Amino acid sequence: PQNSLSSDGGLTSFNYLSPNMNSPLALGSIVLPVTFTKFKANCTNDGTLVNWSTGVESNSDYFELQRSANGNDWNSIATIKASGAAHSYQQRDVFSGKAFYRIMQVDKDGHSTFTSIIPTNCELNNLRVMLYPVPARDLLNVVIQSNKTIKTKLFIVDHVGKVVQKIEVNLTNGSNTLQLNLNGLASGEYIIHSDNRDIELNKKFNIIR
């Protein structure tokens, strides 16, 4: 069989291996960076737990978990570094209510692909609180899931019981994210709690300088 191609009448030819040869020649380097074997989201007492697994990872850089309230406008929830081999991942989202999730996979040369979209409707029965990063340094994010609208004061108390910071907040039904400035506070253990009896908030965290 013919084993060369030409686009200018034979003046320039491009050789390739014909079908009767033993070793194939790859025409290009098309490689799927990731194959997904699982992608699902489950409701838990602490929010939505998103799980996914890969069967193959080649040239993959990272995964970005994205959430949408309407299936059109997307926000990044977390970025997870790719393992480089078949692997199982999970990421918790402290969010209540109707939501849609998808994963954007980004390979090392910047190309990206998306999974299918999965819907959820996870409702929390009471107030849930998550603090991050822990240990903290200059900023502390406080995520509060509430099933009602509440006005309260939050207090940061040091290890000897002294109130070192007070914040007035209005919590709405659903997910509330607060960012607390910790500049000026020394390294050590602290507690954040509320003066509202409807909120069972008594969380410890550490500051490391």
mmCIF file with all atom_site columns, C-alpha atoms in Angstrom:
data_model
loop_
_atom_site.group_PDB
_atom_site.id
_atom_site.type_symbol
_atom_site.label_atom_id
_atom_site.label_alt_id
_atom_site.label_comp_id
_atom_site.label_asym_id
_atom_site.label_entity_id
_atom_site.label_seq_id
_atom_site.pdbx_PDB_ins_code
_atom_site.Cartn_x
_atom_site.Cartn_y
_atom_site.Cartn_z
_atom_site.occupancy
_atom_site.B_iso_or_equiv
_atom_site.pdbx_formal_charge
_atom_site.auth_seq_id
_atom_site.auth_comp_id
_atom_site.auth_asym_id
_atom_site.auth_atom_id
_atom_site.pdbx_PDB_model_num
ATOM 1   C CA . PRO A 1 1   ? 0.000   0.000  0.000  1.00 0.00 ? 1   PRO A CA 1
ATOM 2   C CA . GLN A 1 2   ? 0.933   3.630  -0.448 1.00 0.00 ? 2   GLN A CA 1
ATOM 3   C CA . ASN A 1 3   ? 3.175   4.855  2.382  1.00 0.00 ? 3   ASN A CA 1
ATOM 4   C CA . SER A 1 4   ? 3.530   8.575  1.719  1.00 0.00 ? 4   SER A CA 1
ATOM 5   C CA . LEU A 1 5   ? 1.287   11.592 1.326  1.00 0.00 ? 5   LEU A CA 1
ATOM 6   C CA . SER A 1 6   ? 1.820   14.751 -0.727 1.00 0.00 ? 6   SER A CA 1
ATOM 7   C CA . SER A 1 7   ? -0.128  17.979 -1.138 1.00 0.00 ? 7   SER A CA 1
ATOM 8   C CA . ASP A 1 8   ? 1.968   19.475 -3.956 1.00 0.00 ? 8   ASP A CA 1
ATOM 9   C CA . GLY A 1 9   ? 2.145   16.783 -6.640 1.00 0.00 ? 9   GLY A CA 1
ATOM 10  C CA . GLY A 1 10  ? 5.069   14.885 -5.111 1.00 0.00 ? 10  GLY A CA 1
ATOM 11  C CA . LEU A 1 11  ? 7.500   17.766 -4.655 1.00 0.00 ? 11  LEU A CA 1
ATOM 12  C CA . THR A 1 12  ? 7.198   17.279 -0.894 1.00 0.00 ? 12  THR A CA 1
ATOM 13  C CA . SER A 1 13  ? 6.148   13.960 0.592  1.00 0.00 ? 13  SER A CA 1
ATOM 14  C CA . PHE A 1 14  ? 5.260   12.928 4.124  1.00 0.00 ? 14  PHE A CA 1
ATOM 15  C CA . ASN A 1 15  ? 6.040   9.329  4.991  1.00 0.00 ? 15  ASN A CA 1
ATOM 16  C CA . TYR A 1 16  ? 3.887   7.222  7.270  1.00 0.00 ? 16  TYR A CA 1
ATOM 17  C CA . LEU A 1 17  ? 3.715   3.544  8.129  1.00 0.00 ? 17  LEU A CA 1
ATOM 18  C CA . SER A 1 18  ? 1.247   1.682  5.944  1.00 0.00 ? 18  SER A CA 1
ATOM 19  C CA . PRO A 1 19  ? -1.285  -0.782 7.416  1.00 0.00 ? 19  PRO A CA 1
ATOM 20  C CA . ASN A 1 20  ? 0.803   -3.861 6.506  1.00 0.00 ? 20  ASN A CA 1
ATOM 21  C CA . MET A 1 21  ? 3.721   -2.812 8.728  1.00 0.00 ? 21  MET A CA 1
ATOM 22  C CA . ASN A 1 22  ? 4.107   -4.155 12.253 1.00 0.00 ? 22  ASN A CA 1
ATOM 23  C CA . SER A 1 23  ? 4.726   -0.937 14.205 1.00 0.00 ? 23  SER A CA 1
ATOM 24  C CA . PRO A 1 24  ? 2.120   1.845  13.992 1.00 0.00 ? 24  PRO A CA 1
ATOM 25  C CA . LEU A 1 25  ? 3.172   5.480  13.813 1.00 0.00 ? 25  LEU A CA 1
ATOM 26  C CA . ALA A 1 26  ? 1.091   7.841  15.955 1.00 0.00 ? 26  ALA A CA 1
ATOM 27  C CA . LEU A 1 27  ? -0.172  10.774 13.883 1.00 0.00 ? 27  LEU A CA 1
ATOM 28  C CA . GLY A 1 28  ? -0.283  13.304 16.741 1.00 0.00 ? 28  GLY A CA 1
ATOM 29  C CA . SER A 1 29  ? -0.359  12.900 20.531 1.00 0.00 ? 29  SER A CA 1
ATOM 30  C CA . ILE A 1 30  ? -4.021  12.947 21.473 1.00 0.00 ? 30  ILE A CA 1
ATOM 31  C CA . VAL A 1 31  ? -4.264  11.645 25.049 1.00 0.00 ? 31  VAL A CA 1
ATOM 32  C CA . LEU A 1 32  ? -7.279  11.889 27.301 1.00 0.00 ? 32  LEU A CA 1
ATOM 33  C CA . PRO A 1 33  ? -5.800  13.290 30.549 1.00 0.00 ? 33  PRO A CA 1
ATOM 34  C CA . VAL A 1 34  ? -8.497  11.879 32.852 1.00 0.00 ? 34  VAL A CA 1
ATOM 35  C CA . THR A 1 35  ? -11.235 9.280  32.771 1.00 0.00 ? 35  THR A CA 1
ATOM 36  C CA . PHE A 1 36  ? -13.837 9.546  35.544 1.00 0.00 ? 36  PHE A CA 1
ATOM 37  C CA . THR A 1 37  ? -15.248 6.344  37.017 1.00 0.00 ? 37  THR A CA 1
ATOM 38  C CA . LYS A 1 38  ? -17.490 7.978  39.651 1.00 0.00 ? 38  LYS A CA 1
ATOM 39  C CA . PHE A 1 39  ? -19.009 11.370 40.367 1.00 0.00 ? 39  PHE A CA 1
ATOM 40  C CA . LYS A 1 40  ? -21.756 11.821 42.967 1.00 0.00 ? 40  LYS A CA 1
ATOM 41  C CA . ALA A 1 41  ? -22.915 14.087 45.797 1.00 0.00 ? 41  ALA A CA 1
ATOM 42  C CA . ASN A 1 42  ? -24.531 12.936 49.050 1.00 0.00 ? 42  ASN A CA 1
ATOM 43  C CA . CYS A 1 43  ? -26.298 14.895 51.778 1.00 0.00 ? 43  CYS A CA 1
ATOM 44  C CA . THR A 1 44  ? -24.735 14.631 55.252 1.00 0.00 ? 44  THR A CA 1
ATOM 45  C CA . ASN A 1 45  ? -25.265 16.299 58.617 1.00 0.00 ? 45  ASN A CA 1
ATOM 46  C CA . ASP A 1 46  ? -22.418 18.678 57.780 1.00 0.00 ? 46  ASP A CA 1
ATOM 47  C CA . GLY A 1 47  ? -23.435 19.652 54.261 1.00 0.00 ? 47  GLY A CA 1
ATOM 48  C CA . THR A 1 48  ? -22.922 18.074 50.845 1.00 0.00 ? 48  THR A CA 1
ATOM 49  C CA . LEU A 1 49  ? -20.165 15.486 50.363 1.00 0.00 ? 49  LEU A CA 1
ATOM 50  C CA . VAL A 1 50  ? -18.973 15.305 46.759 1.00 0.00 ? 50  VAL A CA 1
ATOM 51  C CA . ASN A 1 51  ? -17.059 12.180 45.688 1.00 0.00 ? 51  ASN A CA 1
ATOM 52  C CA . TRP A 1 52  ? -15.330 11.368 42.422 1.00 0.00 ? 52  TRP A CA 1
ATOM 53  C CA . SER A 1 53  ? -12.876 8.732  41.226 1.00 0.00 ? 53  SER A CA 1
ATOM 54  C CA . THR A 1 54  ? -10.549 8.497  38.252 1.00 0.00 ? 54  THR A CA 1
ATOM 55  C CA . GLY A 1 55  ? -9.495  5.431  36.326 1.00 0.00 ? 55  GLY A CA 1
ATOM 56  C CA . VAL A 1 56  ? -6.693  7.149  34.408 1.00 0.00 ? 56  VAL A CA 1
ATOM 57  C CA . GLU A 1 57  ? -4.808  10.390 35.024 1.00 0.00 ? 57  GLU A CA 1
ATOM 58  C CA . SER A 1 58  ? -2.311  11.570 32.430 1.00 0.00 ? 58  SER A CA 1
ATOM 59  C CA . ASN A 1 59  ? -1.009  15.143 32.189 1.00 0.00 ? 59  ASN A CA 1
ATOM 60  C CA . SER A 1 60  ? -3.661  16.218 34.711 1.00 0.00 ? 60  SER A CA 1
ATOM 61  C CA . ASP A 1 61  ? -2.825  19.207 36.919 1.00 0.00 ? 61  ASP A CA 1
ATOM 62  C CA . TYR A 1 62  ? -5.812  19.813 39.210 1.00 0.00 ? 62  TYR A CA 1
ATOM 63  C CA . PHE A 1 63  ? -9.560  19.530 39.730 1.00 0.00 ? 63  PHE A CA 1
ATOM 64  C CA . GLU A 1 64  ? -11.848 22.444 40.553 1.00 0.00 ? 64  GLU A CA 1
ATOM 65  C CA . LEU A 1 65  ? -15.150 21.644 42.250 1.00 0.00 ? 65  LEU A CA 1
ATOM 66  C CA . GLN A 1 66  ? -17.821 24.134 41.187 1.00 0.00 ? 66  GLN A CA 1
ATOM 67  C CA . ARG A 1 67  ? -21.308 24.865 42.537 1.00 0.00 ? 67  ARG A CA 1
ATOM 68  C CA . SER A 1 68  ? -24.246 26.670 40.965 1.00 0.00 ? 68  SER A CA 1
ATOM 69  C CA . ALA A 1 69  ? -27.618 27.714 42.320 1.00 0.00 ? 69  ALA A CA 1
ATOM 70  C CA . ASN A 1 70  ? -29.266 27.751 38.892 1.00 0.00 ? 70  ASN A CA 1
ATOM 71  C CA . GLY A 1 71  ? -27.155 25.484 36.668 1.00 0.00 ? 71  GLY A CA 1
ATOM 72  C CA . ASN A 1 72  ? -25.778 28.450 34.680 1.00 0.00 ? 72  ASN A CA 1
ATOM 73  C CA . ASP A 1 73  ? -23.676 30.638 36.987 1.00 0.00 ? 73  ASP A CA 1
ATOM 74  C CA . TRP A 1 74  ? -20.813 28.749 38.637 1.00 0.00 ? 74  TRP A CA 1
ATOM 75  C CA . ASN A 1 75  ? -18.608 29.404 41.682 1.00 0.00 ? 75  ASN A CA 1
ATOM 76  C CA . SER A 1 76  ? -15.434 27.587 42.652 1.00 0.00 ? 76  SER A CA 1
ATOM 77  C CA . ILE A 1 77  ? -15.748 25.650 45.928 1.00 0.00 ? 77  ILE A CA 1
ATOM 78  C CA . ALA A 1 78  ? -12.328 24.015 46.128 1.00 0.00 ? 78  ALA A CA 1
ATOM 79  C CA . THR A 1 79  ? -9.214  23.244 44.083 1.00 0.00 ? 79  THR A CA 1
ATOM 80  C CA . ILE A 1 80  ? -7.652  19.800 44.513 1.00 0.00 ? 80  ILE A CA 1
ATOM 81  C CA . LYS A 1 81  ? -4.262  18.787 43.104 1.00 0.00 ? 81  LYS A CA 1
ATOM 82  C CA . ALA A 1 82  ? -4.376  15.775 40.790 1.00 0.00 ? 82  ALA A CA 1
ATOM 83  C CA . SER A 1 83  ? -2.632  12.671 42.096 1.00 0.00 ? 83  SER A CA 1
ATOM 84  C CA . GLY A 1 84  ? -1.259  11.624 38.705 1.00 0.00 ? 84  GLY A CA 1
ATOM 85  C CA . ALA A 1 85  ? -2.729  8.109  38.928 1.00 0.00 ? 85  ALA A CA 1
ATOM 86  C CA . ALA A 1 86  ? -6.102  6.464  39.461 1.00 0.00 ? 86  ALA A CA 1
ATOM 87  C CA . HIS A 1 87  ? -7.455  7.944  42.666 1.00 0.00 ? 87  HIS A CA 1
ATOM 88  C CA . SER A 1 88  ? -10.583 8.651  44.739 1.00 0.00 ? 88  SER A CA 1
ATOM 89  C CA . TYR A 1 89  ? -11.344 12.205 45.903 1.00 0.00 ? 89  TYR A CA 1
ATOM 90  C CA . GLN A 1 90  ? -13.882 13.830 48.168 1.00 0.00 ? 90  GLN A CA 1
ATOM 91  C CA . GLN A 1 91  ? -14.735 17.390 49.136 1.00 0.00 ? 91  GLN A CA 1
ATOM 92  C CA . ARG A 1 92  ? -17.317 18.662 51.623 1.00 0.00 ? 92  ARG A CA 1
ATOM 93  C CA . ASP A 1 93  ? -19.406 21.740 50.874 1.00 0.00 ? 93  ASP A CA 1
ATOM 94  C CA . VAL A 1 94  ? -21.123 23.259 53.923 1.00 0.00 ? 94  VAL A CA 1
ATOM 95  C CA . PHE A 1 95  ? -24.116 24.422 51.933 1.00 0.00 ? 95  PHE A CA 1
ATOM 96  C CA . SER A 1 96  ? -27.820 23.803 52.358 1.00 0.00 ? 96  SER A CA 1
ATOM 97  C CA . GLY A 1 97  ? -30.561 24.019 49.789 1.00 0.00 ? 97  GLY A CA 1
ATOM 98  C CA . LYS A 1 98  ? -30.857 23.285 46.103 1.00 0.00 ? 98  LYS A CA 1
ATOM 99  C CA . ALA A 1 99  ? -27.549 23.240 44.222 1.00 0.00 ? 99  ALA A CA 1
ATOM 100 C CA . PHE A 1 100 ? -25.790 21.857 41.170 1.00 0.00 ? 100 PHE A CA 1
ATOM 101 C CA . TYR A 1 101 ? -22.229 20.517 41.084 1.00 0.00 ? 101 TYR A CA 1
ATOM 102 C CA . ARG A 1 102 ? -19.674 19.837 38.398 1.00 0.00 ? 102 ARG A CA 1
ATOM 103 C CA . ILE A 1 103 ? -15.907 19.290 38.245 1.00 0.00 ? 103 ILE A CA 1
ATOM 104 C CA . MET A 1 104 ? -13.560 21.156 35.945 1.00 0.00 ? 104 MET A CA 1
ATOM 105 C CA . GLN A 1 105 ? -10.466 19.104 35.196 1.00 0.00 ? 105 GLN A CA 1
ATOM 106 C CA . VAL A 1 106 ? -7.433  21.146 34.092 1.00 0.00 ? 106 VAL A CA 1
ATOM 107 C CA . ASP A 1 107 ? -4.382  19.550 32.522 1.00 0.00 ? 107 ASP A CA 1
ATOM 108 C CA . LYS A 1 108 ? -0.827  20.828 32.716 1.00 0.00 ? 108 LYS A CA 1
ATOM 109 C CA . ASP A 1 109 ? -0.978  22.835 29.495 1.00 0.00 ? 109 ASP A CA 1
ATOM 110 C CA . GLY A 1 110 ? -4.105  24.706 30.568 1.00 0.00 ? 110 GLY A CA 1
ATOM 111 C CA . HIS A 1 111 ? -6.775  22.786 28.672 1.00 0.00 ? 111 HIS A CA 1
ATOM 112 C CA . SER A 1 112 ? -9.890  21.986 30.663 1.00 0.00 ? 112 SER A CA 1
ATOM 113 C CA . THR A 1 113 ? -12.828 19.601 30.513 1.00 0.00 ? 113 THR A CA 1
ATOM 114 C CA . PHE A 1 114 ? -16.004 19.355 32.569 1.00 0.00 ? 114 PHE A CA 1
ATOM 115 C CA . THR A 1 115 ? -17.938 16.488 34.069 1.00 0.00 ? 115 THR A CA 1
ATOM 116 C CA . SER A 1 116 ? -21.675 16.182 33.757 1.00 0.00 ? 116 SER A CA 1
ATOM 117 C CA . ILE A 1 117 ? -23.795 18.237 36.177 1.00 0.00 ? 117 ILE A CA 1
ATOM 118 C CA . ILE A 1 118 ? -25.422 16.608 39.206 1.00 0.00 ? 118 ILE A CA 1
ATOM 119 C CA . PRO A 1 119 ? -28.231 18.238 41.234 1.00 0.00 ? 119 PRO A CA 1
ATOM 120 C CA . THR A 1 120 ? -28.648 18.114 45.024 1.00 0.00 ? 120 THR A CA 1
ATOM 121 C CA . ASN A 1 121 ? -31.068 19.444 47.614 1.00 0.00 ? 121 ASN A CA 1
ATOM 122 C CA . CYS A 1 122 ? -29.416 19.015 51.001 1.00 0.00 ? 122 CYS A CA 1
ATOM 123 C CA . GLU A 1 123 ? -31.218 20.587 53.938 1.00 0.00 ? 123 GLU A CA 1
ATOM 124 C CA . LEU A 1 124 ? -29.626 20.905 57.379 1.00 0.00 ? 124 LEU A CA 1
ATOM 125 C CA . ASN A 1 125 ? -31.923 20.494 60.364 1.00 0.00 ? 125 ASN A CA 1
ATOM 126 C CA . ASN A 1 126 ? -30.057 22.847 62.678 1.00 0.00 ? 126 ASN A CA 1
ATOM 127 C CA . LEU A 1 127 ? -27.117 25.195 62.847 1.00 0.00 ? 127 LEU A CA 1
ATOM 128 C CA . ARG A 1 128 ? -23.729 23.946 61.669 1.00 0.00 ? 128 ARG A CA 1
ATOM 129 C CA . VAL A 1 129 ? -20.431 25.777 61.946 1.00 0.00 ? 129 VAL A CA 1
ATOM 130 C CA . MET A 1 130 ? -17.127 25.305 60.147 1.00 0.00 ? 130 MET A CA 1
ATOM 131 C CA . LEU A 1 131 ? -13.913 27.268 60.773 1.00 0.00 ? 131 LEU A CA 1
ATOM 132 C CA . TYR A 1 132 ? -11.025 27.485 58.312 1.00 0.00 ? 132 TYR A CA 1
ATOM 133 C CA . PRO A 1 133 ? -8.105  27.685 57.961 1.00 0.00 ? 133 PRO A CA 1
ATOM 134 C CA . VAL A 1 134 ? -7.231  25.940 61.222 1.00 0.00 ? 134 VAL A CA 1
ATOM 135 C CA . PRO A 1 135 ? -4.765  26.744 62.623 1.00 0.00 ? 135 PRO A CA 1
ATOM 136 C CA . ALA A 1 136 ? -5.370  30.349 61.593 1.00 0.00 ? 136 ALA A CA 1
ATOM 137 C CA . ARG A 1 137 ? -3.010  33.239 61.180 1.00 0.00 ? 137 ARG A CA 1
ATOM 138 C CA . ASP A 1 138 ? -4.404  36.623 60.127 1.00 0.00 ? 138 ASP A CA 1
ATOM 139 C CA . LEU A 1 139 ? -7.904  35.700 58.926 1.00 0.00 ? 139 LEU A CA 1
ATOM 140 C CA . LEU A 1 140 ? -10.487 33.175 60.089 1.00 0.00 ? 140 LEU A CA 1
ATOM 141 C CA . ASN A 1 141 ? -13.415 32.170 57.890 1.00 0.00 ? 141 ASN A CA 1
ATOM 142 C CA . VAL A 1 142 ? -16.551 31.197 59.802 1.00 0.00 ? 142 VAL A CA 1
ATOM 143 C CA . VAL A 1 143 ? -19.210 29.357 57.787 1.00 0.00 ? 143 VAL A CA 1
ATOM 144 C CA . ILE A 1 144 ? -22.546 29.080 59.605 1.00 0.00 ? 144 ILE A CA 1
ATOM 145 C CA . GLN A 1 145 ? -25.446 27.054 58.238 1.00 0.00 ? 145 GLN A CA 1
ATOM 146 C CA . SER A 1 146 ? -28.666 28.197 59.866 1.00 0.00 ? 146 SER A CA 1
ATOM 147 C CA . ASN A 1 147 ? -32.268 27.066 59.422 1.00 0.00 ? 147 ASN A CA 1
ATOM 148 C CA . LYS A 1 148 ? -33.621 30.436 60.568 1.00 0.00 ? 148 LYS A CA 1
ATOM 149 C CA . THR A 1 149 ? -32.879 34.168 60.570 1.00 0.00 ? 149 THR A CA 1
ATOM 150 C CA . ILE A 1 150 ? -30.989 35.115 63.739 1.00 0.00 ? 150 ILE A CA 1
ATOM 151 C CA . LYS A 1 151 ? -29.374 38.289 65.070 1.00 0.00 ? 151 LYS A CA 1
ATOM 152 C CA . THR A 1 152 ? -26.502 37.540 67.422 1.00 0.00 ? 152 THR A CA 1
ATOM 153 C CA . LYS A 1 153 ? -23.138 38.587 68.795 1.00 0.00 ? 153 LYS A CA 1
ATOM 154 C CA . LEU A 1 154 ? -20.077 36.407 68.328 1.00 0.00 ? 154 LEU A CA 1
ATOM 155 C CA . PHE A 1 155 ? -17.263 36.554 70.879 1.00 0.00 ? 155 PHE A CA 1
ATOM 156 C CA . ILE A 1 156 ? -13.656 35.416 70.532 1.00 0.00 ? 156 ILE A CA 1
ATOM 157 C CA . VAL A 1 157 ? -12.318 34.442 73.947 1.00 0.00 ? 157 VAL A CA 1
ATOM 158 C CA . ASP A 1 158 ? -8.687  33.691 74.791 1.00 0.00 ? 158 ASP A CA 1
ATOM 159 C CA . HIS A 1 159 ? -7.359  30.859 76.988 1.00 0.00 ? 159 HIS A CA 1
ATOM 160 C CA . VAL A 1 160 ? -7.867  32.846 80.223 1.00 0.00 ? 160 VAL A CA 1
ATOM 161 C CA . GLY A 1 161 ? -11.484 33.722 79.424 1.00 0.00 ? 161 GLY A CA 1
ATOM 162 C CA . LYS A 1 162 ? -10.925 37.288 78.225 1.00 0.00 ? 162 LYS A CA 1
ATOM 163 C CA . VAL A 1 163 ? -13.090 38.536 75.339 1.00 0.00 ? 163 VAL A CA 1
ATOM 164 C CA . VAL A 1 164 ? -10.629 39.797 72.718 1.00 0.00 ? 164 VAL A CA 1
ATOM 165 C CA . GLN A 1 165 ? -13.065 40.437 69.883 1.00 0.00 ? 165 GLN A CA 1
ATOM 166 C CA . LYS A 1 166 ? -16.827 40.971 69.508 1.00 0.00 ? 166 LYS A CA 1
ATOM 167 C CA . ILE A 1 167 ? -18.778 40.836 66.238 1.00 0.00 ? 167 ILE A CA 1
ATOM 168 C CA . GLU A 1 168 ? -22.459 41.589 65.647 1.00 0.00 ? 168 GLU A CA 1
ATOM 169 C CA . VAL A 1 169 ? -23.953 39.519 62.841 1.00 0.00 ? 169 VAL A CA 1
ATOM 170 C CA . ASN A 1 170 ? -27.309 38.900 61.210 1.00 0.00 ? 170 ASN A CA 1
ATOM 171 C CA . LEU A 1 171 ? -27.575 35.283 60.118 1.00 0.00 ? 171 LEU A CA 1
ATOM 172 C CA . THR A 1 172 ? -29.981 34.388 57.330 1.00 0.00 ? 172 THR A CA 1
ATOM 173 C CA . ASN A 1 173 ? -31.659 31.073 56.593 1.00 0.00 ? 173 ASN A CA 1
ATOM 174 C CA . GLY A 1 174 ? -29.044 29.090 54.700 1.00 0.00 ? 174 GLY A CA 1
ATOM 175 C CA . SER A 1 175 ? -25.296 29.541 54.325 1.00 0.00 ? 175 SER A CA 1
ATOM 176 C CA . ASN A 1 176 ? -23.536 32.501 55.994 1.00 0.00 ? 176 ASN A CA 1
ATOM 177 C CA . THR A 1 177 ? -19.809 33.159 55.550 1.00 0.00 ? 177 THR A CA 1
ATOM 178 C CA . LEU A 1 178 ? -17.990 35.569 57.870 1.00 0.00 ? 178 LEU A CA 1
ATOM 179 C CA . GLN A 1 179 ? -14.346 36.607 57.653 1.00 0.00 ? 179 GLN A CA 1
ATOM 180 C CA . LEU A 1 180 ? -12.772 37.618 60.962 1.00 0.00 ? 180 LEU A CA 1
ATOM 181 C CA . ASN A 1 181 ? -9.617  39.720 61.171 1.00 0.00 ? 181 ASN A CA 1
ATOM 182 C CA . LEU A 1 182 ? -7.177  38.173 63.671 1.00 0.00 ? 182 LEU A CA 1
ATOM 183 C CA . ASN A 1 183 ? -4.415  40.766 63.354 1.00 0.00 ? 183 ASN A CA 1
ATOM 184 C CA . GLY A 1 184 ? -3.169  41.762 66.791 1.00 0.00 ? 184 GLY A CA 1
ATOM 185 C CA . LEU A 1 185 ? -4.082  38.470 68.453 1.00 0.00 ? 185 LEU A CA 1
ATOM 186 C CA . ALA A 1 186 ? -1.211  36.417 69.838 1.00 0.00 ? 186 ALA A CA 1
ATOM 187 C CA . SER A 1 187 ? -0.515  32.769 69.115 1.00 0.00 ? 187 SER A CA 1
ATOM 188 C CA . GLY A 1 188 ? -2.557  30.395 71.220 1.00 0.00 ? 188 GLY A CA 1
ATOM 189 C CA . GLU A 1 189 ? -5.925  28.709 71.675 1.00 0.00 ? 189 GLU A CA 1
ATOM 190 C CA . TYR A 1 190 ? -9.190  30.620 71.385 1.00 0.00 ? 190 TYR A CA 1
ATOM 191 C CA . ILE A 1 191 ? -12.911 29.908 71.515 1.00 0.00 ? 191 ILE A CA 1
ATOM 192 C CA . ILE A 1 192 ? -15.615 31.526 69.425 1.00 0.00 ? 192 ILE A CA 1
ATOM 193 C CA . HIS A 1 193 ? -19.141 31.460 70.830 1.00 0.00 ? 193 HIS A CA 1
ATOM 194 C CA . SER A 1 194 ? -22.499 33.242 70.518 1.00 0.00 ? 194 SER A CA 1
ATOM 195 C CA . ASP A 1 195 ? -24.696 35.030 73.035 1.00 0.00 ? 195 ASP A CA 1
ATOM 196 C CA . ASN A 1 196 ? -27.871 33.666 71.387 1.00 0.00 ? 196 ASN A CA 1
ATOM 197 C CA . ARG A 1 197 ? -29.310 30.576 73.073 1.00 0.00 ? 197 ARG A CA 1
ATOM 198 C CA . ASP A 1 198 ? -30.664 29.341 69.739 1.00 0.00 ? 198 ASP A CA 1
ATOM 199 C CA . ILE A 1 199 ? -27.100 28.931 68.475 1.00 0.00 ? 199 ILE A CA 1
ATOM 200 C CA . GLU A 1 200 ? -25.021 26.088 69.882 1.00 0.00 ? 200 GLU A CA 1
ATOM 201 C CA . LEU A 1 201 ? -21.740 27.718 68.962 1.00 0.00 ? 201 LEU A CA 1
ATOM 202 C CA . ASN A 1 202 ? -18.682 26.950 71.045 1.00 0.00 ? 202 ASN A CA 1
ATOM 203 C CA . LYS A 1 203 ? -15.790 26.253 68.681 1.00 0.00 ? 203 LYS A CA 1
ATOM 204 C CA . LYS A 1 204 ? -12.097 26.109 69.523 1.00 0.00 ? 204 LYS A CA 1
ATOM 205 C CA . PHE A 1 205 ? -9.358  27.228 67.127 1.00 0.00 ? 205 PHE A CA 1
ATOM 206 C CA . ASN A 1 206 ? -5.655  28.004 67.265 1.00 0.00 ? 206 ASN A CA 1
ATOM 207 C CA . ILE A 1 207 ? -3.646  30.961 66.006 1.00 0.00 ? 207 ILE A CA 1
ATOM 208 C CA . ILE A 1 208 ? -0.059  30.339 64.942 1.00 0.00 ? 208 ILE A CA 1
ATOM 209 C CA . ARG A 1 209 ? 2.284   33.197 64.104 1.00 0.00 ? 209 ARG A CA 1
#
